[in-house]
CSV table of C-alpha atoms and ligand atoms in Angstrom, one decimal:
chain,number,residue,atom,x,y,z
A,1,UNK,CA,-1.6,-6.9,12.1
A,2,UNK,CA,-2.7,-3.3,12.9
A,3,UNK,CA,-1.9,-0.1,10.7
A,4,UNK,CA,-2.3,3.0,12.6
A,5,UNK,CA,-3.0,5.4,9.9
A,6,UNK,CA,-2.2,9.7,10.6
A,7,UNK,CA,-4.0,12.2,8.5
A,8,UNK,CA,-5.8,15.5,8.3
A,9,UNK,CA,-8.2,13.5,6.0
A,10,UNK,CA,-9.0,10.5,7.4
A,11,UNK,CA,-12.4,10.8,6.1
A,12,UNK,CA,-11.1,10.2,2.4
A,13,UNK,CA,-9.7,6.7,3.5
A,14,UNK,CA,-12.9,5.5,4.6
A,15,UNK,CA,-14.3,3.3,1.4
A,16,UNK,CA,-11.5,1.1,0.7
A,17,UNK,CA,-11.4,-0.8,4.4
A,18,UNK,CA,-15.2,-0.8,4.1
A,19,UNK,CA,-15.8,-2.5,0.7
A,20,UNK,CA,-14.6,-6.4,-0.6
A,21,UNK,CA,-11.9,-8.0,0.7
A,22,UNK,CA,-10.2,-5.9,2.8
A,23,UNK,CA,-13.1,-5.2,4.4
A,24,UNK,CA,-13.6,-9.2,5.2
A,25,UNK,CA,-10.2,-8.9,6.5
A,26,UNK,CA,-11.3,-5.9,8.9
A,27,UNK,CA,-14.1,-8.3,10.4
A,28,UNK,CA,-12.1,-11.3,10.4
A,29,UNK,CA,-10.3,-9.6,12.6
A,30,UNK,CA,-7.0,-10.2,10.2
A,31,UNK,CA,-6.8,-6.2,10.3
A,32,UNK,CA,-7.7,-3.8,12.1
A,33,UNK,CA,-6.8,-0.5,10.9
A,34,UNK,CA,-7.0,2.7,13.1
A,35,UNK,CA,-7.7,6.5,12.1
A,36,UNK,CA,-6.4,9.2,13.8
A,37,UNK,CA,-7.4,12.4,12.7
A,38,UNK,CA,-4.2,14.8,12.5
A,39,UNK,CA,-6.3,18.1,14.2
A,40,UNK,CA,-6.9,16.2,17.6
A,41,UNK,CA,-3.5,16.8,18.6
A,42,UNK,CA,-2.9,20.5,16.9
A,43,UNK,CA,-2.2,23.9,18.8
A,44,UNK,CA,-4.2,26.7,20.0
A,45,UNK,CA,-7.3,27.5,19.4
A,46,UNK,CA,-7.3,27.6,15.8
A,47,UNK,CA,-6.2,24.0,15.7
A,48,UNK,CA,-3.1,24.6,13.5
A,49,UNK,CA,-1.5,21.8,12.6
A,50,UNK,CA,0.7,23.9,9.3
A,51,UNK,CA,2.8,26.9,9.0
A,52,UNK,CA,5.0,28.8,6.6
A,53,UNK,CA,8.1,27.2,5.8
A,54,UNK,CA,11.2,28.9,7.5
A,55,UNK,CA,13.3,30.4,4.5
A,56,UNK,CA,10.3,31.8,2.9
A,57,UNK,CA,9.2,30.0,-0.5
A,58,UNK,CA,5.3,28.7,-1.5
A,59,UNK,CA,3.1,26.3,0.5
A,60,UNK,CA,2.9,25.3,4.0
A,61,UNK,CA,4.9,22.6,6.3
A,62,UNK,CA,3.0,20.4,8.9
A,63,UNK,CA,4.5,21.3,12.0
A,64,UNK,CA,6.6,18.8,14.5
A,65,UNK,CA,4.1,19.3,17.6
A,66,UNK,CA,0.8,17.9,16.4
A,67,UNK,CA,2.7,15.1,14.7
A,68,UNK,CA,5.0,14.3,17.6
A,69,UNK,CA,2.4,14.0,20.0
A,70,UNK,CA,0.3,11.8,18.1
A,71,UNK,CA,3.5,9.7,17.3
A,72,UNK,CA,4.8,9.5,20.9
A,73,UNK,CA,1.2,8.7,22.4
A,74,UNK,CA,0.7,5.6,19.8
A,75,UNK,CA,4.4,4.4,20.8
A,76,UNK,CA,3.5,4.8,24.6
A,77,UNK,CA,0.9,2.2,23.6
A,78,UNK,CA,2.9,-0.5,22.0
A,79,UNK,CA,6.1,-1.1,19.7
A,80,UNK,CA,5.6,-0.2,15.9
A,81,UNK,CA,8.0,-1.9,13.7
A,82,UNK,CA,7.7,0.8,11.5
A,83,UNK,CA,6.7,4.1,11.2
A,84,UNK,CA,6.0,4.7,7.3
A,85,UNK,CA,6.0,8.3,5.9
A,86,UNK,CA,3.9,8.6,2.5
A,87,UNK,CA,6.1,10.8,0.4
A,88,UNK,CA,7.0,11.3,-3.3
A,89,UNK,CA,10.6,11.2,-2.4
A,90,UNK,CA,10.3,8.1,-0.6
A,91,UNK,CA,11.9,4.3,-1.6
A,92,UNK,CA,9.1,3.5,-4.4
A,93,UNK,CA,6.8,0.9,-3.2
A,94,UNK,CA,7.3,-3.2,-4.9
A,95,UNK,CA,5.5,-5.9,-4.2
A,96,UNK,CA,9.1,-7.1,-1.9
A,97,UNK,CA,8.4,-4.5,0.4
A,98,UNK,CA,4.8,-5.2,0.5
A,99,UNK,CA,5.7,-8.9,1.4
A,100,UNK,CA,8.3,-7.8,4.1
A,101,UNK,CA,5.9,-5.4,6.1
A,102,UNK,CA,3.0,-8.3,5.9
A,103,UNK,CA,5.1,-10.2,8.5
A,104,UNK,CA,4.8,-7.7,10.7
A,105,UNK,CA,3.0,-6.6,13.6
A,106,UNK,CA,2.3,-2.6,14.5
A,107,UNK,CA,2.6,-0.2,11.2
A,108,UNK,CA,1.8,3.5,11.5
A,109,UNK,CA,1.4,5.4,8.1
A,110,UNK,CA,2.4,9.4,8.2
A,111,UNK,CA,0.3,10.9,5.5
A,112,UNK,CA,1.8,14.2,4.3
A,113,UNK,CA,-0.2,17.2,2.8
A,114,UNK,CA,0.9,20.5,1.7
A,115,UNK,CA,4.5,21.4,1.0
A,116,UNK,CA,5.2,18.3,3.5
A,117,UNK,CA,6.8,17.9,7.0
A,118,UNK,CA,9.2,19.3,9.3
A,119,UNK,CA,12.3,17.6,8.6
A,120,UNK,CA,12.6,16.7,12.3
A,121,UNK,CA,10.0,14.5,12.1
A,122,UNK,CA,11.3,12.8,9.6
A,123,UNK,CA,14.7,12.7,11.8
A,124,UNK,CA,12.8,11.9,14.9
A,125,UNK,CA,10.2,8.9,14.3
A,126,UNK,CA,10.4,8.5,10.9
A,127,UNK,CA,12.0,4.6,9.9
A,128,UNK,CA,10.7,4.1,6.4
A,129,UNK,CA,9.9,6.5,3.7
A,130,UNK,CA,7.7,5.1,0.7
A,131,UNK,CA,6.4,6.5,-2.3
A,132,UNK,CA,3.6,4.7,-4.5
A,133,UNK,CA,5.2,6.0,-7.7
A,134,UNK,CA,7.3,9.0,-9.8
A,135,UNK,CA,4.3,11.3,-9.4
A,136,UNK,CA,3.0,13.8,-6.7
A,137,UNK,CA,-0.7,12.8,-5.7
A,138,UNK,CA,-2.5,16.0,-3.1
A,139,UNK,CA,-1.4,14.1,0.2
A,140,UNK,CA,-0.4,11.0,1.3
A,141,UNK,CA,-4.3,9.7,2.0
A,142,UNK,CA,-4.6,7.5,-1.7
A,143,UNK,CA,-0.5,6.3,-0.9
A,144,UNK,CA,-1.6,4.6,2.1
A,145,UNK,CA,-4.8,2.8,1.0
A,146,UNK,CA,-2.5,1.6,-2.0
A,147,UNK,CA,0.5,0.7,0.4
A,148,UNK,CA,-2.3,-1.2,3.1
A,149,UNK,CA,-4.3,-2.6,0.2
A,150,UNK,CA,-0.9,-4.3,-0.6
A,151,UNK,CA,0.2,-5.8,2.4
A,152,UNK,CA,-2.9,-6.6,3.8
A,153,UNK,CA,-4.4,-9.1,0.8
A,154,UNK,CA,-1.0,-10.8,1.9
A,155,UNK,CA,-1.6,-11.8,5.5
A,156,UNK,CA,-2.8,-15.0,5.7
A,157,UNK,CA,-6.5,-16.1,5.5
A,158,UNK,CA,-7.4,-12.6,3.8
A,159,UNK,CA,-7.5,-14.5,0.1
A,160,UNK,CA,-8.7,-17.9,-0.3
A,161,UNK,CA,-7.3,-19.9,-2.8
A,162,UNK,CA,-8.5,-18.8,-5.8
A,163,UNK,CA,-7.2,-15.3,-5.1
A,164,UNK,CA,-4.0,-16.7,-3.9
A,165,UNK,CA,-1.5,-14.3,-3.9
A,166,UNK,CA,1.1,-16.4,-4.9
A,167,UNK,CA,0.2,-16.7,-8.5
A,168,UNK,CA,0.6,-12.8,-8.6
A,169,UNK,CA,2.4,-10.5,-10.7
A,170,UNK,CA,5.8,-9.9,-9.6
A,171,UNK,CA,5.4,-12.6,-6.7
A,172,UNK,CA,7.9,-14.4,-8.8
A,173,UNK,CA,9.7,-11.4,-10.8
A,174,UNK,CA,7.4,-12.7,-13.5
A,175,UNK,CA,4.2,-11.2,-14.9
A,176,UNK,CA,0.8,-12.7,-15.0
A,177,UNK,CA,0.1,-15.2,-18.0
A,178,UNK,CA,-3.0,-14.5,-20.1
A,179,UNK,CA,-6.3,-15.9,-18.6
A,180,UNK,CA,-9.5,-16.9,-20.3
A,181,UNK,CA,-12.8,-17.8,-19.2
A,182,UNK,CA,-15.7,-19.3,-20.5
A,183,UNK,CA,-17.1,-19.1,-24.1
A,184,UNK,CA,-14.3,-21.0,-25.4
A,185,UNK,CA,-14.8,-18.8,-28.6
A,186,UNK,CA,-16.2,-15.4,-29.2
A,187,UNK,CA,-17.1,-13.7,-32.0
A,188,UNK,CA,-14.2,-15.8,-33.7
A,189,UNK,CA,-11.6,-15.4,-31.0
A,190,UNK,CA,-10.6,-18.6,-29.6
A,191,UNK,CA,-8.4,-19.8,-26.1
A,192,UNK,CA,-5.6,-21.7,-26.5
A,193,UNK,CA,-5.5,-25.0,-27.2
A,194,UNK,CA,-3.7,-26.1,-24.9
A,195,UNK,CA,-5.5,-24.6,-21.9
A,196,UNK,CA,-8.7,-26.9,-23.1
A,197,UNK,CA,-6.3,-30.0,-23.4
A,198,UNK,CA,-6.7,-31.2,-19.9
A,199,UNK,CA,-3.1,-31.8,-19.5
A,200,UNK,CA,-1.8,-29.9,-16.5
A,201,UNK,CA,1.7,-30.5,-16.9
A,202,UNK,CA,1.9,-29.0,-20.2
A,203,UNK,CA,-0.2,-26.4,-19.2
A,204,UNK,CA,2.0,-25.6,-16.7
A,205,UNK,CA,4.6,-25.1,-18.6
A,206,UNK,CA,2.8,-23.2,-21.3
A,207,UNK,CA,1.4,-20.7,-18.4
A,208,UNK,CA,5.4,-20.9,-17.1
A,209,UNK,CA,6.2,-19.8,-20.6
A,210,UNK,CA,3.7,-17.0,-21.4
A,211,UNK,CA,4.6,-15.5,-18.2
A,212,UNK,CA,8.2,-15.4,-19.5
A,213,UNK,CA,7.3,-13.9,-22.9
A,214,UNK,CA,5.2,-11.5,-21.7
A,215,UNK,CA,8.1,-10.1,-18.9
A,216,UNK,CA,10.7,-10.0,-21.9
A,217,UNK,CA,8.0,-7.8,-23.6
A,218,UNK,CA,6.6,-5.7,-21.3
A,219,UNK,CA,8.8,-5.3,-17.9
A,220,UNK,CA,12.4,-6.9,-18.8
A,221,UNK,CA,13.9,-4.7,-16.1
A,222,UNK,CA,12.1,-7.1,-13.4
A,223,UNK,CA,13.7,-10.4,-14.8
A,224,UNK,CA,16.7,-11.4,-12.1
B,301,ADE,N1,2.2,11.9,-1.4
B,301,ADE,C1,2.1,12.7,-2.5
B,301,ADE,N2,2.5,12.0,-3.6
B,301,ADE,C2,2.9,10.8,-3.1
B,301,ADE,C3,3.4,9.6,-3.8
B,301,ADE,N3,3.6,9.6,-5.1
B,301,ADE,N4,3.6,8.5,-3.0
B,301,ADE,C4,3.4,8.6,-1.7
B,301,ADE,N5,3.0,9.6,-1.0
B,301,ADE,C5,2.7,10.7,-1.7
């Protein structure tokens, strides 16, 4: 897979492809992921790249021309299957539409900064809008670590089987049971029983259970 990621701040995206396991996933070549900094396509000699928003009101729009050209020179490259605006108004982001962009190919993310962008570039390459939560971060730079972070631990070979991303939160519209490690007891509080007992199939079902009790408690909203 290969994210092609716009931004004014590219610079702030840095750490999370360079640490742990999505940075194994860079050198595996499992990911790459691609920087373009915003300002190499803007206008004039002041490099602008924002203006005042037509209708008067506070903050500044990124203008179509810097984004359009960056667009339009990575298409002229190869297809995207989508092209992923960063926005609080956007579809907020689940682990489903994490699992249906890890099958595919060419992604570009659109960070936002300011007020946001001109709506024609929304109308003109824009196929997906996502938002990483009911809250309004400074630009779109942290949205797209989280939104890569989540699609690339999925591609195959990036986790081994330990980390499998299978037994995940929400894979199943089901939280994560409790887990324990070693001491079996600490300062008086003990592990389950059961989890000691050796038998798998009623662990299993015990896990199977506490995953259950714990969705009813927490998120009942996610239960189909
Ligand atoms: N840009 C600013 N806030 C955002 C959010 N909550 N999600 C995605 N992109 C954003």
């Amino acid at each position: 897979m290969r994210i092609d990621i716009i931004s004014v701040l590219p610079e702030l995206m840095e750490s999370p492809f360079q640490t742990s396991i999505l940075k194994r996933a860079v050198q595996k070549g499992l990911a790459e992921v691609h920087f373009h900094q915003l300002r190499d396509w803007s206008i004039g000699k002041h490099k602008q790249i924002d203006d005042e928003p037509y209708g008067g009101g506070a903050g500044m729009v990124m203008m179509i021309e810097p984004i359009d050209k960056c667009i339009s020179e990575l298409k002229s490259q190869r297809d995207y299957d989508e092209i992923i605006y960063l926005t609080p108004d956007g579809e907020t982001l689940t682990q489903k539409i994490a699992n249906t962009l890890s099958i595919k190919k060419n992604l570009i993310f659109l960070c936002g900064h300011y007020k946001g962008i001109d709506q024609r570039v929304r109308d003109l390459h824009i196929t997906k809008e996502i938002s990483i939560g009911d809250y309004v971060l400074t630009g779109g730079e942290l949205a797209a670590c989280v939104l890569a972070d989540s699609i690339i631990r999925l591609l195959p070979g990036v986790l081994n089987d330990e980390q499998s991303a299978l037994t995940d939160s929400f894979q199943d519209n089901l939280l994560s049971p409790p887990i324990y490690t070693r001491p079996s007891e600490y300062k008086g509080l003990v592990v389950p029983e059961i989890l000691l007992s050796g038998n798998s199939k009623k662990i299993e079902e015990w896990l199977h259970d506490e995953a259950m009790r714990i969705t009813l408690e927490k998120r009942p909203d996610i239960l189909d």
